[in-house]
CSV table of C-alpha atoms and ligand atoms in Angstrom, one decimal:
chain,number,residue,atom,x,y,z
A,1,MET,CA,0.6,-0.1,0.1
A,2,GLU,CA,1.8,3.4,-0.6
A,3,LEU,CA,1.5,6.9,1.2
A,4,LEU,CA,2.3,9.9,0.2
A,5,CYS,CA,3.9,10.1,3.2
A,6,ALA,CA,4.8,14.3,3.5
A,7,GLU,CA,0.8,15.7,3.3
A,8,ILE,CA,0.3,13.3,5.7
A,9,LEU,CA,2.9,14.5,8.4
A,10,TYR,CA,2.7,18.2,7.2
A,11,LYS,CA,-1.1,17.8,7.7
A,12,GLU,CA,-1.7,15.4,10.8
A,13,PRO,CA,1.5,16.3,12.7
A,14,GLN,CA,0.4,14.0,15.5
A,15,LEU,CA,-0.6,11.0,12.8
A,16,SER,CA,2.6,9.1,12.2
A,17,ALA,CA,2.6,7.5,7.8
A,18,LYS,CA,3.1,3.6,9.6
A,19,ASP,CA,0.1,5.4,12.0
A,20,ALA,CA,-1.7,6.4,9.1
A,21,GLU,CA,-1.4,3.0,6.9
A,22,ASP,CA,-2.3,1.3,9.6
A,23,ILE,CA,-5.1,3.1,10.6
A,24,PHE,CA,-5.9,2.0,5.7
A,25,VAL,CA,-5.0,-1.8,6.6
A,26,GLU,CA,-8.1,-1.9,9.0
A,27,ILE,CA,-10.6,1.0,7.1
A,28,ILE,CA,-10.4,-1.8,3.3
A,29,ALA,CA,-10.4,-4.1,5.8
A,30,ARG,CA,-13.7,-3.2,7.3
A,31,ALA,CA,-15.1,-2.1,4.2
A,32,LYS,CA,-14.9,-5.5,3.0
A,33,LYS,CA,-16.9,-7.2,6.0
A,34,LEU,CA,-19.2,-4.2,5.8
A,35,ASP,CA,-20.5,-4.6,2.5
A,36,PRO,CA,-20.1,-8.5,1.4
A,37,ALA,CA,-21.5,-7.6,-1.9
A,38,ASN,CA,-19.3,-5.1,-3.4
A,39,ALA,CA,-16.2,-7.1,-1.8
A,40,ARG,CA,-13.2,-7.3,-4.5
A,41,LYS,CA,-9.7,-8.7,-4.6
A,42,TRP,CA,-8.3,-4.8,-5.5
A,43,PHE,CA,-9.3,-3.2,-2.3
A,44,ASP,CA,-5.4,-4.0,-1.7
A,45,LYS,CA,-4.0,-2.5,-4.1
A,46,LEU,CA,-6.1,0.1,-3.6
A,47,THR,CA,-4.3,3.5,-2.0
A,48,LEU,CA,-4.0,5.9,0.0
A,49,VAL,CA,-3.6,10.2,-1.0
A,50,HIS,CA,-4.3,11.4,1.9
A,51,MET,CA,-5.4,11.5,5.1
A,52,SER,CA,-6.2,14.8,7.8
A,53,GLY,CA,-9.0,17.2,9.0
A,54,GLY,CA,-11.5,14.9,9.6
A,55,SER,CA,-10.8,13.2,5.3
A,56,ILE,CA,-9.2,10.1,3.5
A,57,GLU,CA,-8.2,10.3,0.2
A,58,ILE,CA,-8.6,6.6,-1.1
A,59,GLY,CA,-6.6,6.6,-4.8
A,60,CYS,CA,-7.0,4.0,-7.8
A,61,PRO,CA,-6.1,3.0,-11.4
A,62,ASP,CA,-9.1,4.4,-13.2
A,63,GLN,CA,-11.7,6.3,-13.4
A,64,ALA,CA,-13.8,3.1,-14.0
A,65,THR,CA,-12.3,1.8,-10.5
A,66,VAL,CA,-13.8,6.3,-9.2
A,67,GLN,CA,-17.2,5.5,-10.6
A,68,PHE,CA,-17.4,1.7,-9.1
A,69,LEU,CA,-16.7,2.9,-6.1
A,70,HIS,CA,-18.4,5.7,-5.4
A,71,ASP,CA,-21.9,4.6,-6.9
A,72,ASN,CA,-21.3,0.8,-5.1
A,73,SER,CA,-19.2,1.6,-1.6
A,74,ARG,CA,-19.0,5.0,-0.4
A,75,GLY,CA,-20.5,4.0,2.4
A,76,SER,CA,-18.9,0.3,3.6
A,77,PHE,CA,-15.5,2.5,3.8
A,78,THR,CA,-17.0,6.4,5.2
A,79,ARG,CA,-18.2,4.0,7.7
A,80,ALA,CA,-15.1,1.3,7.8
A,81,ALA,CA,-13.7,4.9,8.2
A,82,GLN,CA,-15.5,5.9,11.6
A,83,GLN,CA,-14.5,2.7,13.1
A,84,ALA,CA,-11.3,2.2,12.1
A,85,THR,CA,-10.8,6.5,13.2
A,86,GLY,CA,-12.9,7.2,15.5
A,87,HIS,CA,-14.1,10.2,14.5
A,88,LEU,CA,-15.9,10.6,12.2
A,89,VAL,CA,-14.4,10.9,8.9
A,90,GLY,CA,-15.5,11.1,5.1
A,91,VAL,CA,-13.9,9.2,2.7
A,92,ASP,CA,-13.7,10.7,-1.2
A,93,PHE,CA,-12.1,8.2,-3.9
A,94,THR,CA,-9.8,9.4,-6.5
A,95,VAL,CA,-7.8,8.5,-9.2
A,96,ASP,CA,-4.2,8.0,-8.4
A,97,ASN,CA,-2.0,9.6,-10.8
A,98,ARG,CA,1.2,8.9,-8.8
A,99,LYS,CA,0.7,5.5,-9.5
A,100,HIS,CA,-1.1,5.3,-12.3
A,101,ARG,CA,0.1,7.8,-13.9
A,102,ASP,CA,1.1,6.1,-17.7
A,103,LYS,CA,-2.2,5.0,-17.7
A,104,PHE,CA,-3.5,7.8,-16.8
A,105,ASP,CA,-6.6,8.9,-19.6
A,106,THR,CA,-7.4,12.2,-18.9
A,107,ASP,CA,-10.7,12.0,-22.3
A,108,TRP,CA,-10.9,8.6,-20.0
A,109,VAL,CA,-11.4,11.4,-17.2
A,110,LYS,CA,-13.6,13.5,-19.8
A,111,SER,CA,-16.0,10.7,-21.9
A,112,GLU,CA,-19.4,9.7,-20.2
A,113,LEU,CA,-19.0,5.8,-20.9
A,114,LYS,CA,-18.8,4.9,-17.4
A,115,LEU,CA,-18.0,0.5,-17.4
A,116,HIS,CA,-18.5,-2.0,-14.6
A,117,PRO,CA,-14.2,-2.4,-13.8
A,118,ASP,CA,-15.0,-6.1,-13.0
A,119,TYR,CA,-16.6,-6.4,-16.7
A,120,THR,CA,-14.2,-7.4,-18.4
A,121,PHE,CA,-12.6,-10.1,-20.9
A,122,ASN,CA,-10.6,-11.7,-18.3
A,123,ASN,CA,-12.7,-12.3,-16.4
A,124,PHE,CA,-16.2,-13.5,-18.4
A,125,VAL,CA,-16.2,-17.5,-18.4
A,126,VAL,CA,-16.1,-18.9,-21.3
A,127,GLY,CA,-18.4,-21.9,-21.7
A,128,PRO,CA,-20.3,-24.1,-24.9
A,129,SER,CA,-23.7,-21.5,-23.8
A,130,ASN,CA,-21.7,-17.8,-24.6
A,131,ARG,CA,-19.1,-19.4,-26.3
A,132,LEU,CA,-20.2,-17.9,-29.9
A,133,ALA,CA,-21.5,-14.5,-28.2
A,134,HIS,CA,-18.1,-14.1,-26.8
A,135,ALA,CA,-16.5,-14.8,-29.4
A,136,SER,CA,-18.0,-12.3,-31.7
A,137,CYS,CA,-18.1,-9.8,-29.4
A,138,VAL,CA,-14.0,-10.4,-29.4
A,139,ALA,CA,-13.9,-9.7,-33.3
A,140,VAL,CA,-15.8,-7.4,-33.1
A,141,SER,CA,-13.7,-5.1,-30.4
A,142,ARG,CA,-10.3,-6.1,-32.2
A,143,SER,CA,-12.0,-4.5,-35.4
A,144,LEU,CA,-14.8,-2.2,-34.9
A,145,GLY,CA,-18.1,-1.8,-38.5
A,146,GLN,CA,-14.9,-4.1,-40.1
A,147,THR,CA,-17.1,-8.0,-39.1
A,148,TYR,CA,-20.4,-8.4,-37.6
A,149,ASN,CA,-22.2,-5.2,-37.8
A,150,PRO,CA,-24.6,-5.1,-36.3
A,151,LEU,CA,-23.6,-7.4,-33.1
A,152,PHE,CA,-26.8,-8.0,-31.7
A,153,LEU,CA,-26.8,-11.1,-28.9
A,154,TYR,CA,-29.6,-12.4,-27.0
A,155,GLY,CA,-30.5,-14.6,-23.7
A,156,SER,CA,-32.8,-14.4,-20.4
A,157,SER,CA,-30.7,-11.5,-17.5
A,158,GLY,CA,-28.7,-12.5,-15.6
A,159,LEU,CA,-26.5,-14.8,-18.3
A,160,GLY,CA,-23.8,-11.8,-19.4
A,161,LYS,CA,-25.1,-10.0,-22.0
A,162,THR,CA,-24.2,-6.0,-20.0
A,163,HIS,CA,-20.8,-7.6,-18.8
A,164,LEU,CA,-20.3,-8.7,-23.0
A,165,LEU,CA,-20.5,-5.2,-23.8
A,166,GLN,CA,-19.4,-3.4,-21.3
A,167,ALA,CA,-15.9,-6.5,-22.3
A,168,LEU,CA,-16.2,-4.9,-25.6
A,169,CYS,CA,-15.6,-1.8,-24.7
A,170,TRP,CA,-13.0,-1.9,-22.7
A,171,GLU,CA,-11.2,-4.5,-25.2
A,172,VAL,CA,-11.8,-0.8,-27.9
A,173,ARG,CA,-10.9,1.5,-25.0
A,174,LYS,CA,-7.2,-0.5,-24.4
A,175,ASP,CA,-6.7,0.0,-28.0
A,176,ASP,CA,-7.8,2.9,-29.2
A,177,LYS,CA,-8.3,6.5,-26.6
A,178,ASN,CA,-9.2,8.1,-29.3
A,179,ALA,CA,-12.2,5.5,-30.2
A,180,VAL,CA,-16.1,7.6,-30.2
A,181,ILE,CA,-18.0,4.7,-27.7
A,182,GLN,CA,-21.1,5.2,-26.5
A,183,LEU,CA,-22.9,2.4,-24.3
A,184,LEU,CA,-26.2,3.1,-23.2
A,185,SER,CA,-29.0,1.3,-22.4
A,186,CYS,CA,-31.5,2.0,-24.2
A,187,GLU,CA,-34.1,3.4,-21.5
A,188,ASP,CA,-31.8,5.3,-21.6
A,189,PHE,CA,-31.6,6.4,-25.4
A,190,VAL,CA,-35.6,6.8,-25.1
A,191,ASN,CA,-35.2,9.6,-21.7
A,192,ARG,CA,-32.5,11.1,-23.6
A,193,PHE,CA,-34.2,11.7,-27.0
A,194,ILE,CA,-37.4,13.0,-25.3
A,195,ARG,CA,-35.4,14.8,-23.6
A,196,ALA,CA,-34.1,16.3,-27.0
A,197,ILE,CA,-37.7,16.8,-28.4
A,198,GLU,CA,-38.5,18.7,-25.1
A,199,THR,CA,-36.2,21.5,-25.2
A,200,GLY,CA,-35.8,21.7,-28.9
A,201,ASN,CA,-32.1,20.2,-29.1
A,202,LEU,CA,-33.0,17.1,-31.9
A,203,SER,CA,-30.1,17.9,-33.5
A,204,GLY,CA,-27.4,18.0,-30.4
A,205,PHE,CA,-29.1,14.3,-29.3
A,206,GLN,CA,-28.7,13.3,-33.0
A,207,ASN,CA,-25.1,14.5,-33.1
A,208,ARG,CA,-24.3,12.6,-30.1
A,209,PHE,CA,-25.5,9.1,-32.0
A,210,ARG,CA,-24.2,10.0,-35.4
A,211,ASN,CA,-21.3,10.7,-34.6
A,212,VAL,CA,-19.3,7.7,-33.1
A,213,ASP,CA,-17.0,4.5,-33.8
A,214,ALA,CA,-19.7,2.5,-31.9
A,215,LEU,CA,-22.8,2.4,-31.0
A,216,VAL,CA,-23.5,-0.4,-28.1
A,217,ILE,CA,-27.6,0.4,-27.0
A,218,ASP,CA,-28.1,-2.6,-24.1
A,219,ASP,CA,-31.5,-3.9,-23.4
A,220,ILE,CA,-33.0,-2.9,-27.1
A,221,GLN,CA,-36.4,-4.6,-26.9
A,222,PHE,CA,-37.3,-1.9,-24.3
A,223,LEU,CA,-38.1,0.4,-27.9
A,224,ARG,CA,-41.2,-2.2,-28.5
A,225,GLU,CA,-44.3,0.2,-28.3
A,226,ARG,CA,-42.0,2.8,-28.5
A,227,GLU,CA,-42.9,4.0,-32.0
A,228,GLN,CA,-41.6,7.9,-32.1
A,229,SER,CA,-38.1,6.2,-31.2
A,230,GLN,CA,-38.0,3.3,-32.8
A,231,GLU,CA,-38.2,6.0,-36.0
A,232,GLU,CA,-35.3,8.0,-34.4
A,233,PHE,CA,-33.5,4.9,-33.7
A,234,PHE,CA,-34.1,3.0,-37.1
A,235,HIS,CA,-32.4,6.5,-38.0
A,236,THR,CA,-29.7,6.4,-36.0
A,237,PHE,CA,-28.3,3.5,-37.5
A,238,ASN,CA,-28.6,3.0,-41.4
A,239,THR,CA,-26.7,6.8,-40.3
A,240,LEU,CA,-23.9,4.4,-38.4
A,241,TYR,CA,-24.5,1.1,-40.8
A,242,ASN,CA,-24.1,3.4,-43.9
A,243,SER,CA,-20.7,4.6,-42.9
A,244,GLY,CA,-19.5,1.4,-42.0
A,245,LYS,CA,-19.9,2.7,-37.7
A,246,GLN,CA,-20.1,-1.0,-35.4
A,247,ILE,CA,-23.5,-0.5,-33.7
A,248,ILE,CA,-23.6,-3.5,-30.7
A,249,LEU,CA,-26.9,-4.4,-28.8
A,250,SER,CA,-28.4,-7.1,-26.7
A,251,ALA,CA,-32.0,-7.6,-25.9
A,252,ASP,CA,-33.7,-10.2,-23.7
A,253,SER,CA,-35.0,-12.4,-27.3
A,254,ALA,CA,-34.2,-13.4,-31.2
A,255,PRO,CA,-35.4,-9.8,-33.0
A,256,THR,CA,-37.8,-10.8,-34.6
A,257,ASP,CA,-39.5,-12.1,-31.2
A,258,ILE,CA,-39.2,-9.0,-30.0
A,259,PRO,CA,-42.9,-7.8,-29.6
A,260,SER,CA,-44.7,-5.1,-31.3
A,261,LEU,CA,-40.7,-3.9,-32.5
A,262,GLU,CA,-41.3,-2.7,-36.7
A,263,ASP,CA,-40.4,-5.0,-38.6
A,264,ARG,CA,-37.5,-2.9,-40.9
A,265,LEU,CA,-35.5,-2.7,-37.3
A,266,ILE,CA,-36.5,-6.1,-37.4
A,267,SER,CA,-34.7,-7.2,-40.7
A,268,ARG,CA,-31.7,-4.6,-39.9
A,269,PHE,CA,-31.1,-6.2,-36.9
A,270,ASN,CA,-30.8,-9.5,-38.7
A,271,TRP,CA,-28.6,-8.9,-41.1
A,272,GLY,CA,-25.2,-9.1,-39.3
A,273,LEU,CA,-24.7,-11.6,-36.3
A,274,VAL,CA,-27.4,-13.1,-33.9
A,275,ALA,CA,-26.2,-14.8,-31.3
A,276,ARG,CA,-27.6,-16.5,-27.9
A,277,ILE,CA,-26.3,-16.5,-24.7
A,278,ASP,CA,-27.7,-19.8,-22.3
A,279,PRO,CA,-28.5,-20.3,-18.9
A,280,PRO,CA,-23.9,-22.0,-18.2
A,281,SER,CA,-24.1,-25.5,-17.9
A,282,TYR,CA,-22.8,-27.1,-14.2
A,283,ASP,CA,-19.2,-26.6,-16.1
A,284,THR,CA,-19.2,-22.9,-16.4
A,285,ARG,CA,-21.7,-22.7,-13.3
A,286,VAL,CA,-18.4,-24.1,-11.2
A,287,ALA,CA,-15.8,-22.0,-12.6
A,288,ILE,CA,-17.9,-18.8,-12.4
A,289,VAL,CA,-18.5,-19.1,-8.7
A,290,GLN,CA,-14.7,-20.1,-9.1
A,291,LYS,CA,-13.8,-16.5,-10.7
A,292,LYS,CA,-16.8,-14.9,-9.0
A,293,ALA,CA,-15.0,-15.8,-5.1
A,294,HIS,CA,-11.5,-15.3,-6.4
A,295,LEU,CA,-12.2,-12.0,-7.6
A,296,ARG,CA,-13.9,-11.0,-3.7
A,297,GLY,CA,-10.6,-12.7,-2.6
A,298,LEU,CA,-12.0,-15.4,-0.8
A,299,GLU,CA,-10.7,-18.7,-0.7
A,300,ILE,CA,-13.7,-21.8,-1.5
A,301,THR,CA,-13.3,-25.3,-1.4
A,302,ASP,CA,-14.3,-27.7,-4.9
A,303,GLN,CA,-17.0,-29.4,-2.9
A,304,VAL,CA,-18.5,-26.0,-1.8
A,305,ALA,CA,-18.4,-24.6,-5.9
A,306,ASP,CA,-20.2,-27.4,-6.7
A,307,TYR,CA,-22.5,-26.7,-3.8
A,308,VAL,CA,-23.4,-23.5,-5.4
A,309,ALA,CA,-23.5,-24.6,-8.4
A,310,ARG,CA,-25.3,-27.1,-8.3
A,311,LYS,CA,-28.1,-25.4,-6.5
A,312,VAL,CA,-28.2,-22.2,-8.9
A,313,GLN,CA,-28.8,-23.4,-12.5
A,314,ALA,CA,-30.1,-20.5,-14.2
A,315,ASN,CA,-29.4,-17.2,-13.8
A,316,ILE,CA,-25.5,-16.6,-13.0
A,317,ARG,CA,-26.8,-13.0,-10.8
A,318,GLU,CA,-28.3,-15.5,-8.4
A,319,LEU,CA,-25.7,-17.1,-8.2
A,320,GLU,CA,-23.4,-14.6,-7.7
A,321,GLY,CA,-25.9,-13.6,-5.1
A,322,ALA,CA,-25.2,-17.5,-3.3
A,323,LEU,CA,-21.4,-16.9,-3.4
A,324,THR,CA,-22.7,-13.3,-1.4
A,325,ASN,CA,-24.3,-15.4,1.1
A,326,ILE,CA,-21.9,-16.8,2.0
A,327,TYR,CA,-18.9,-14.9,2.7
A,328,ALA,CA,-21.9,-12.7,4.6
A,329,VAL,CA,-21.9,-15.9,7.4
A,330,ALA,CA,-18.3,-16.1,7.0
A,331,THR,CA,-18.1,-12.7,8.1
A,332,THR,CA,-20.0,-12.5,10.5
A,333,THR,CA,-19.6,-15.9,12.7
A,334,GLY,CA,-15.8,-15.8,12.2
A,335,GLU,CA,-16.3,-19.6,10.5
A,336,PRO,CA,-14.3,-21.0,7.2
A,337,ILE,CA,-16.0,-21.2,4.2
A,338,THR,CA,-17.4,-24.9,4.4
A,339,LEU,CA,-20.0,-26.6,2.8
A,340,GLU,CA,-21.7,-27.1,6.3
A,341,LEU,CA,-21.4,-23.1,6.1
A,342,ALA,CA,-21.9,-22.7,2.9
A,343,GLN,CA,-25.7,-24.9,2.8
A,344,THR,CA,-26.6,-23.1,6.5
A,345,ALA,CA,-26.3,-20.0,4.5
A,346,LEU,CA,-28.5,-20.4,1.3
A,347,GLU,CA,-30.4,-22.5,3.8
A,348,GLY,CA,-31.3,-19.2,4.6
A,349,GLN,CA,-31.4,-20.8,8.7
A,350,ILE,CA,-27.7,-19.2,9.5
A,351,ALA,CA,-28.8,-17.4,12.4
A,352,ALA,CA,-31.9,-19.7,13.4
A,353,SER,CA,-29.6,-22.5,13.1
A,354,THR,CA,-25.6,-21.7,14.5
A,355,ARG,CA,-27.1,-19.7,17.4
A,356,HIS,CA,-30.0,-19.2,19.2
A,357,ILE,CA,-30.3,-15.6,18.3
A,358,SER,CA,-33.3,-14.1,20.7
A,359,ILE,CA,-35.5,-11.2,20.3
A,360,THR,CA,-33.8,-9.5,23.5
A,361,ASP,CA,-30.7,-10.2,22.2
A,362,ILE,CA,-31.6,-7.9,19.1
A,363,ILE,CA,-33.0,-5.2,21.1
A,364,THR,CA,-31.0,-5.1,23.4
A,365,ALA,CA,-28.3,-3.7,20.6
A,366,VAL,CA,-30.1,-1.7,18.7
A,367,THR,CA,-31.7,-0.2,22.0
A,368,ARG,CA,-27.8,0.3,23.2
A,369,HIS,CA,-27.3,1.3,19.7
A,370,PHE,CA,-29.5,4.3,19.2
A,371,ASP,CA,-29.2,5.2,23.1
A,372,VAL,CA,-32.8,4.5,23.2
A,373,ARG,CA,-35.1,2.4,27.2
A,374,LEU,CA,-36.7,-0.5,25.8
A,375,ALA,CA,-40.1,1.3,27.9
A,376,ASP,CA,-39.7,4.1,25.1
A,377,LEU,CA,-40.0,1.3,21.8
A,378,GLN,CA,-42.6,-0.3,23.4
A,379,SER,CA,-44.8,2.3,24.0
A,380,LYS,CA,-46.7,4.6,21.7
A,381,LYS,CA,-44.1,7.2,20.4
A,382,ARG,CA,-44.1,8.0,17.2
A,383,SER,CA,-40.8,10.0,16.6
A,384,GLN,CA,-39.1,9.5,14.2
A,385,SER,CA,-35.9,8.5,17.2
A,386,ILE,CA,-38.2,6.0,18.9
A,387,ALA,CA,-39.7,5.4,16.1
A,388,LEU,CA,-36.1,3.8,13.3
A,389,PRO,CA,-34.5,1.8,15.9
A,390,ARG,CA,-38.5,0.1,16.7
A,391,GLN,CA,-39.0,-0.6,12.6
A,392,ILE,CA,-35.0,-1.8,12.4
A,393,CYS,CA,-35.6,-4.5,16.0
A,394,MET,CA,-38.8,-5.5,13.8
A,395,TYR,CA,-36.3,-5.9,10.4
A,396,LEU,CA,-33.4,-7.5,12.3
A,397,ALA,CA,-35.5,-10.1,14.1
A,398,ARG,CA,-37.8,-11.3,10.8
A,399,GLN,CA,-34.6,-12.0,9.2
A,400,LEU,CA,-32.5,-13.3,12.3
A,401,THR,CA,-34.3,-15.4,13.6
A,402,SER,CA,-37.3,-17.5,12.9
A,403,HIS,CA,-40.4,-15.9,14.8
A,404,SER,CA,-43.4,-15.2,13.9
A,405,LEU,CA,-44.5,-11.4,12.9
A,406,GLU,CA,-47.6,-11.6,15.9
A,407,GLU,CA,-45.4,-12.8,18.2
A,408,ILE,CA,-42.0,-9.8,16.6
A,409,GLY,CA,-45.3,-7.5,17.3
A,410,GLY,CA,-45.9,-9.1,20.7
A,411,HIS,CA,-42.7,-8.4,21.4
A,412,LEU,CA,-42.9,-5.2,20.8
A,413,GLY,CA,-45.7,-3.3,22.6
A,414,GLY,CA,-47.8,-5.1,21.3
A,415,ARG,CA,-48.0,-4.0,17.8
A,416,ASP,CA,-50.0,-6.4,14.8
A,417,HIS,CA,-48.5,-8.0,12.4
A,418,THR,CA,-49.2,-5.5,9.4
A,419,THR,CA,-47.3,-2.9,11.4
A,420,VAL,CA,-44.3,-5.4,11.9
A,421,MET,CA,-44.3,-6.6,7.7
A,422,HIS,CA,-45.0,-2.2,7.3
A,423,ALA,CA,-41.7,-1.8,9.2
A,424,CYS,CA,-39.7,-4.4,7.4
A,425,SER,CA,-40.7,-3.0,4.6
A,426,LYS,CA,-39.8,0.6,5.2
A,427,VAL,CA,-35.8,-0.7,6.5
A,428,GLU,CA,-35.9,-2.4,3.9
A,429,ASP,CA,-36.1,0.2,1.0
A,430,LYS,CA,-34.4,2.6,3.5
A,431,ARG,CA,-31.0,-0.6,3.5
A,432,SER,CA,-31.3,-0.1,-0.6
A,433,ASP,CA,-31.1,3.6,-0.8
A,434,ASP,CA,-29.3,4.7,1.8
A,435,PRO,CA,-25.9,3.5,1.9
A,436,LYS,CA,-25.4,3.9,6.1
A,437,VAL,CA,-29.1,1.8,6.4
A,438,HIS,CA,-27.2,-0.8,4.7
A,439,ALA,CA,-24.3,0.0,6.5
A,440,LEU,CA,-25.5,0.2,10.1
A,441,LEU,CA,-27.4,-3.3,9.6
A,442,ASN,CA,-24.3,-5.3,9.0
A,443,GLU,CA,-22.8,-4.2,11.1
A,444,LEU,CA,-25.6,-5.1,14.1
A,445,SER,CA,-26.2,-8.4,12.9
A,446,GLN,CA,-23.3,-8.6,13.0
A,447,GLU,CA,-22.8,-7.8,16.6
A,448,ILE,CA,-25.8,-9.1,17.0
A,449,THR,CA,-24.6,-13.4,15.3
A,450,GLN,CA,-21.1,-12.3,17.1
A,451,ARG,CA,-21.6,-11.9,20.3
A,452,PRO,CA,-23.9,-15.7,21.8
A,453,ALA,CA,-25.4,-13.9,24.1
A,454,TYR,CA,-26.2,-10.7,25.7
A,455,LYS,CA,-25.6,-10.3,29.2
A,456,HIS,CA,-29.4,-9.1,29.8
B,1,ADP,P1,-27.7,-9.9,-18.6
B,1,ADP,O1,-27.0,-8.0,-19.0
B,1,ADP,O2,-27.6,-10.9,-19.4
B,1,ADP,O3,-28.9,-9.6,-17.7
B,1,ADP,P2,-25.0,-9.9,-16.3
B,1,ADP,O4,-24.3,-9.1,-18.1
B,1,ADP,O5,-25.2,-8.1,-15.9
B,1,ADP,O6,-26.5,-9.7,-17.3
B,1,ADP,O7,-24.0,-10.4,-15.5
B,1,ADP,C1,-24.5,-11.5,-14.5
B,1,ADP,C2,-24.1,-10.4,-13.3
B,1,ADP,O8,-23.7,-12.4,-13.6
B,1,ADP,C3,-22.6,-10.1,-13.4
B,1,ADP,O9,-22.3,-9.4,-12.3
B,1,ADP,C4,-21.9,-10.5,-14.3
B,1,ADP,O10,-20.4,-10.5,-14.5
B,1,ADP,C5,-22.0,-12.3,-14.5
B,1,ADP,N1,-21.9,-13.3,-15.5
B,1,ADP,C6,-22.8,-13.0,-16.3
B,1,ADP,N2,-22.0,-14.6,-17.5
B,1,ADP,C7,-20.6,-14.4,-17.3
B,1,ADP,C8,-19.5,-15.4,-17.1
B,1,ADP,N3,-20.0,-15.9,-18.0
B,1,ADP,N4,-18.3,-15.3,-16.4
B,1,ADP,C9,-18.6,-14.3,-15.7
B,1,ADP,N5,-18.9,-13.4,-15.1
B,1,ADP,C10,-20.3,-13.6,-15.3
B,2,MG,MG1,-28.3,-6.8,-18.7
């Protein structure tokens, strides 16, 4: 881990470079634990650029990584930093161009191309189900507009279409930094088109999408029943095609099977190569599980990989979800990833079966954290400072124990099952909207599951 020692010492004389380094290592370790779904092995390669005055700046190799962390992990890093330092510090991400000066590319920063750092060809497992799609993406990335045009990928959700489209873009960018690529979801394309009409800036829109080396549109089935957008896309397609520019599309079904799509579009989509992606075979699923575990820095045995691959069959996104569950359980219990642990994690019975967590354990942890009294939680008070901890108790009780809604309501002032249900869905919403809530819930569950029993 690299440090800009001079800067740390200058700004924070009491904090030695070694201290800062230790804190930084701890931040990374905690961030991984707080949000297993987004934890990656490459977090260890992040650098500390700056640590002083309540702010910590973390260095990344490129803008895509900055974007990924900003979008997915800012909450967990902030929380991790607050835990590691004991202070209310903020975290930001930046391209560290000291270490990666050669790779640093200002055009890249300026361009709006948002690519996921994981979605590369290297991280894509090739098997019989996706071989053609993969090979055609590789071929197209090597010579835009020259091989298959358009390239049309289709397959059910979660089978790797978006991954392949992004891998193709990564590859093009790697070889030619000046290549102009527009990659967007069809929904985004349609929304931008509508906005262009509303603001009277259709020519701006057309310039943007017609002056490119490659136009990559994900989930093109979104065009169905949108006549005006289909018309616009038809002309965009023709302009690009006639000038030898590459068009790459993905959809959930073959061109002919997309309902309410104009015939002239269907026929154009069939002009180039149409590649189908099927659900992966068992061997491919095992290889994917191993690859994903490796990306997260997890050690899993062949037995566990086999178990996960058998358990989840149809959708690779769900395979990843299974791995995340296993990791979350392993970190909360502090146990190695054995077959038994994987089984318990995927059967969703971890809390109830490995430790006997009672509602009282949960209430104790939550009242401590929020500094409220049990009597308040059981009272009729509805102020936010009481209602939120109460809802969190209900939510965690639902997640970590096998008590019924009625029983949970009973512990919290005799509330009925609909109130508990409502509280759970509210907390679930907050969890997905707010990384801070997400991190807090992880932390509380960890605390509750790790301590076998509170002294009540
Ligand atoms: P789609 O766009 O088809 O719905 P995605 O591209 O979003 O699917 O893929 C869902 C998840 O599965 C992603 O995290 C992706 O990395 C992963 N995935 C899909 N296929 C593969 C594969 N062959 N190798 C590795 N990961 C894969
Ligand atoms: Mg997709």
